[in-house]
């Protein structure tokens, strides 16, 4: 599968997409316009082995809901991601059975390397 989950209103996502210079066969999914399905999230989980890794602790709702002071388990992370798109750490690129989550320099560099092998 070759797919990227992103927000077109997120400047960071758009910068990374431009930087990655994605091939034509990559499918783009704006998670605000087309919410992630349970099946899609489970596919991401299969590759990452963790809902927590897919969860953004920088989301505004994370602070507003005071989630940092709660003990969250994998099922909680999964439910929050499905409940509101801002809880997905973005962008998420799935390329040839590899997953790249988030916008750290290291993740972007690894995604770039995988794309241009």
PDB file of C-alpha atoms in Angstrom:
ATOM      1  CA  UNK A   1       0.000   0.000   0.000  1.00  0.00           C
ATOM      2  CA  UNK A   2       1.128   3.519  -0.760  1.00  0.00           C
ATOM      3  CA  UNK A   3      -0.873   6.078   1.158  1.00  0.00           C
ATOM      4  CA  UNK A   4      -0.452   9.263   3.141  1.00  0.00           C
ATOM      5  CA  UNK A   5      -2.826  10.464   5.842  1.00  0.00           C
ATOM      6  CA  UNK A   6      -2.538  14.207   6.350  1.00  0.00           C
ATOM      7  CA  UNK A   7      -4.383  17.486   6.915  1.00  0.00           C
ATOM      8  CA  UNK A   8      -4.345  19.951   4.048  1.00  0.00           C
ATOM      9  CA  UNK A   9      -4.835  22.774   6.557  1.00  0.00           C
ATOM     10  CA  UNK A  10      -1.634  21.768   8.376  1.00  0.00           C
ATOM     11  CA  UNK A  11       1.382  23.710   7.112  1.00  0.00           C
ATOM     12  CA  UNK A  12       3.766  21.104   8.479  1.00  0.00           C
ATOM     13  CA  UNK A  13       1.995  18.280   6.614  1.00  0.00           C
ATOM     14  CA  UNK A  14       2.030  20.264   3.381  1.00  0.00           C
ATOM     15  CA  UNK A  15       5.723  21.142   3.773  1.00  0.00           C
ATOM     16  CA  UNK A  16       6.630  17.495   4.367  1.00  0.00           C
ATOM     17  CA  UNK A  17       4.531  16.301   1.411  1.00  0.00           C
ATOM     18  CA  UNK A  18       6.319  18.796  -0.821  1.00  0.00           C
ATOM     19  CA  UNK A  19       9.700  17.776   0.611  1.00  0.00           C
ATOM     20  CA  UNK A  20       9.022  14.056   0.097  1.00  0.00           C
ATOM     21  CA  UNK A  21       8.129  14.550  -3.569  1.00  0.00           C
ATOM     22  CA  UNK A  22       5.750  11.578  -3.435  1.00  0.00           C
ATOM     23  CA  UNK A  23       5.343   9.275  -6.443  1.00  0.00           C
ATOM     24  CA  UNK A  24       2.128   9.478  -8.499  1.00  0.00           C
ATOM     25  CA  UNK A  25       0.819   6.166  -7.123  1.00  0.00           C
ATOM     26  CA  UNK A  26       0.576   7.393  -3.515  1.00  0.00           C
ATOM     27  CA  UNK A  27      -3.027   7.877  -2.379  1.00  0.00           C
ATOM     28  CA  UNK A  28      -3.691  11.063  -0.415  1.00  0.00           C
ATOM     29  CA  UNK A  29      -6.309  11.100   2.347  1.00  0.00           C
ATOM     30  CA  UNK A  30      -7.147  14.353   4.089  1.00  0.00           C
ATOM     31  CA  UNK A  31      -8.300  12.997   7.459  1.00  0.00           C
ATOM     32  CA  UNK A  32     -10.588  15.952   8.094  1.00  0.00           C
ATOM     33  CA  UNK A  33     -12.506  15.479   4.832  1.00  0.00           C
ATOM     34  CA  UNK A  34     -12.374  11.676   4.896  1.00  0.00           C
ATOM     35  CA  UNK A  35     -12.065  10.409   8.476  1.00  0.00           C
ATOM     36  CA  UNK A  36      -9.947   7.349   9.137  1.00  0.00           C
ATOM     37  CA  UNK A  37     -11.895   4.121   9.385  1.00  0.00           C
ATOM     38  CA  UNK A  38     -11.422   1.407  12.003  1.00  0.00           C
ATOM     39  CA  UNK A  39      -9.908  -0.818   9.300  1.00  0.00           C
ATOM     40  CA  UNK A  40      -7.420   1.877   8.235  1.00  0.00           C
ATOM     41  CA  UNK A  41      -6.373   2.502  11.823  1.00  0.00           C
ATOM     42  CA  UNK A  42      -5.955  -1.232  12.396  1.00  0.00           C
ATOM     43  CA  UNK A  43      -3.748  -1.420   9.270  1.00  0.00           C
ATOM     44  CA  UNK A  44      -1.588   1.377  10.708  1.00  0.00           C
ATOM     45  CA  UNK A  45      -1.473  -0.452  14.041  1.00  0.00           C
ATOM     46  CA  UNK A  46      -0.375  -3.661  12.331  1.00  0.00           C
ATOM     47  CA  UNK A  47       2.661  -1.823  10.915  1.00  0.00           C
ATOM     48  CA  UNK A  48       3.482   0.256  14.012  1.00  0.00           C
ATOM     49  CA  UNK A  49       2.432  -2.247  16.724  1.00  0.00           C
ATOM     50  CA  UNK A  50       1.184   0.652  18.832  1.00  0.00           C
ATOM     51  CA  UNK A  51      -1.805   2.961  18.928  1.00  0.00           C
ATOM     52  CA  UNK A  52       0.173   5.193  21.260  1.00  0.00           C
ATOM     53  CA  UNK A  53       2.809   5.705  18.534  1.00  0.00           C
ATOM     54  CA  UNK A  54       0.020   6.909  16.230  1.00  0.00           C
ATOM     55  CA  UNK A  55      -1.409   9.245  18.870  1.00  0.00           C
ATOM     56  CA  UNK A  56      -0.498  12.942  18.978  1.00  0.00           C
ATOM     57  CA  UNK A  57       0.140  14.236  22.468  1.00  0.00           C
ATOM     58  CA  UNK A  58       0.526  17.694  20.942  1.00  0.00           C
ATOM     59  CA  UNK A  59      -3.152  17.894  19.923  1.00  0.00           C
ATOM     60  CA  UNK A  60      -5.021  20.813  21.474  1.00  0.00           C
ATOM     61  CA  UNK A  61      -7.744  18.437  22.673  1.00  0.00           C
ATOM     62  CA  UNK A  62      -5.138  16.384  24.543  1.00  0.00           C
ATOM     63  CA  UNK A  63      -4.437  19.393  26.749  1.00  0.00           C
ATOM     64  CA  UNK A  64      -8.073  20.569  26.881  1.00  0.00           C
ATOM     65  CA  UNK A  65      -9.304  17.137  27.986  1.00  0.00           C
ATOM     66  CA  UNK A  66      -6.426  16.876  30.501  1.00  0.00           C
ATOM     67  CA  UNK A  67      -5.499  13.470  29.105  1.00  0.00           C
ATOM     68  CA  UNK A  68      -1.865  13.766  30.228  1.00  0.00           C
ATOM     69  CA  UNK A  69      -3.066  13.323  33.806  1.00  0.00           C
ATOM     70  CA  UNK A  70      -4.953  10.151  32.960  1.00  0.00           C
ATOM     71  CA  UNK A  71      -3.600   6.659  32.537  1.00  0.00           C
ATOM     72  CA  UNK A  72      -4.335   5.749  28.940  1.00  0.00           C
ATOM     73  CA  UNK A  73      -4.085   2.233  27.524  1.00  0.00           C
ATOM     74  CA  UNK A  74      -3.875   1.133  23.876  1.00  0.00           C
ATOM     75  CA  UNK A  75      -7.684   0.902  23.564  1.00  0.00           C
ATOM     76  CA  UNK A  76      -7.981   4.520  24.761  1.00  0.00           C
ATOM     77  CA  UNK A  77      -5.482   5.754  22.175  1.00  0.00           C
ATOM     78  CA  UNK A  78      -7.359   3.868  19.445  1.00  0.00           C
ATOM     79  CA  UNK A  79     -10.733   5.284  20.512  1.00  0.00           C
ATOM     80  CA  UNK A  80      -9.477   8.868  20.756  1.00  0.00           C
ATOM     81  CA  UNK A  81      -7.892   8.671  17.281  1.00  0.00           C
ATOM     82  CA  UNK A  82     -11.162   7.377  15.840  1.00  0.00           C
ATOM     83  CA  UNK A  83     -13.160   9.969  17.777  1.00  0.00           C
ATOM     84  CA  UNK A  84     -11.286  13.020  16.488  1.00  0.00           C
ATOM     85  CA  UNK A  85      -8.820  13.392  13.620  1.00  0.00           C
ATOM     86  CA  UNK A  86      -6.510  15.748  15.547  1.00  0.00           C
ATOM     87  CA  UNK A  87      -5.398  12.841  17.743  1.00  0.00           C
ATOM     88  CA  UNK A  88      -3.597  11.177  14.813  1.00  0.00           C
ATOM     89  CA  UNK A  89       0.074  12.097  14.738  1.00  0.00           C
ATOM     90  CA  UNK A  90       0.524  13.499  11.243  1.00  0.00           C
ATOM     91  CA  UNK A  91       1.405  12.889   8.566  1.00  0.00           C
ATOM     92  CA  UNK A  92       1.305   9.093   8.420  1.00  0.00           C
ATOM     93  CA  UNK A  93       2.899   7.611   5.320  1.00  0.00           C
ATOM     94  CA  UNK A  94       2.521   3.948   4.494  1.00  0.00           C
ATOM     95  CA  UNK A  95       4.862   2.926   1.714  1.00  0.00           C
ATOM     96  CA  UNK A  96       5.639  -0.653   0.719  1.00  0.00           C
ATOM     97  CA  UNK A  97       4.618  -2.116   4.094  1.00  0.00           C
ATOM     98  CA  UNK A  98       6.644   0.478   6.057  1.00  0.00           C
ATOM     99  CA  UNK A  99       5.025   3.145   8.192  1.00  0.00           C
ATOM    100  CA  UNK A 100       6.358   6.626   8.918  1.00  0.00           C
ATOM    101  CA  UNK A 101       4.514   8.486  11.674  1.00  0.00           C
ATOM    102  CA  UNK A 102       4.767  12.165  12.461  1.00  0.00           C
ATOM    103  CA  UNK A 103       6.951  15.040  11.433  1.00  0.00           C
ATOM    104  CA  UNK A 104      10.291  14.610  13.193  1.00  0.00           C
ATOM    105  CA  UNK A 105      13.364  15.233  11.041  1.00  0.00           C
ATOM    106  CA  UNK A 106      14.426  11.611  11.595  1.00  0.00           C
ATOM    107  CA  UNK A 107      11.045  10.249  10.416  1.00  0.00           C
ATOM    108  CA  UNK A 108      10.985  12.498   7.356  1.00  0.00           C
ATOM    109  CA  UNK A 109      14.550  11.480   6.444  1.00  0.00           C
ATOM    110  CA  UNK A 110      13.672   7.773   6.811  1.00  0.00           C
ATOM    111  CA  UNK A 111      10.558   8.238   4.633  1.00  0.00           C
ATOM    112  CA  UNK A 112      12.618  10.055   2.000  1.00  0.00           C
ATOM    113  CA  UNK A 113      15.159   7.243   1.959  1.00  0.00           C
ATOM    114  CA  UNK A 114      12.421   4.580   1.593  1.00  0.00           C
ATOM    115  CA  UNK A 115      10.734   6.495  -1.219  1.00  0.00           C
ATOM    116  CA  UNK A 116      13.888   6.843  -3.256  1.00  0.00           C
ATOM    117  CA  UNK A 117      15.446   3.385  -2.846  1.00  0.00           C
TER     118      UNK A 117
END
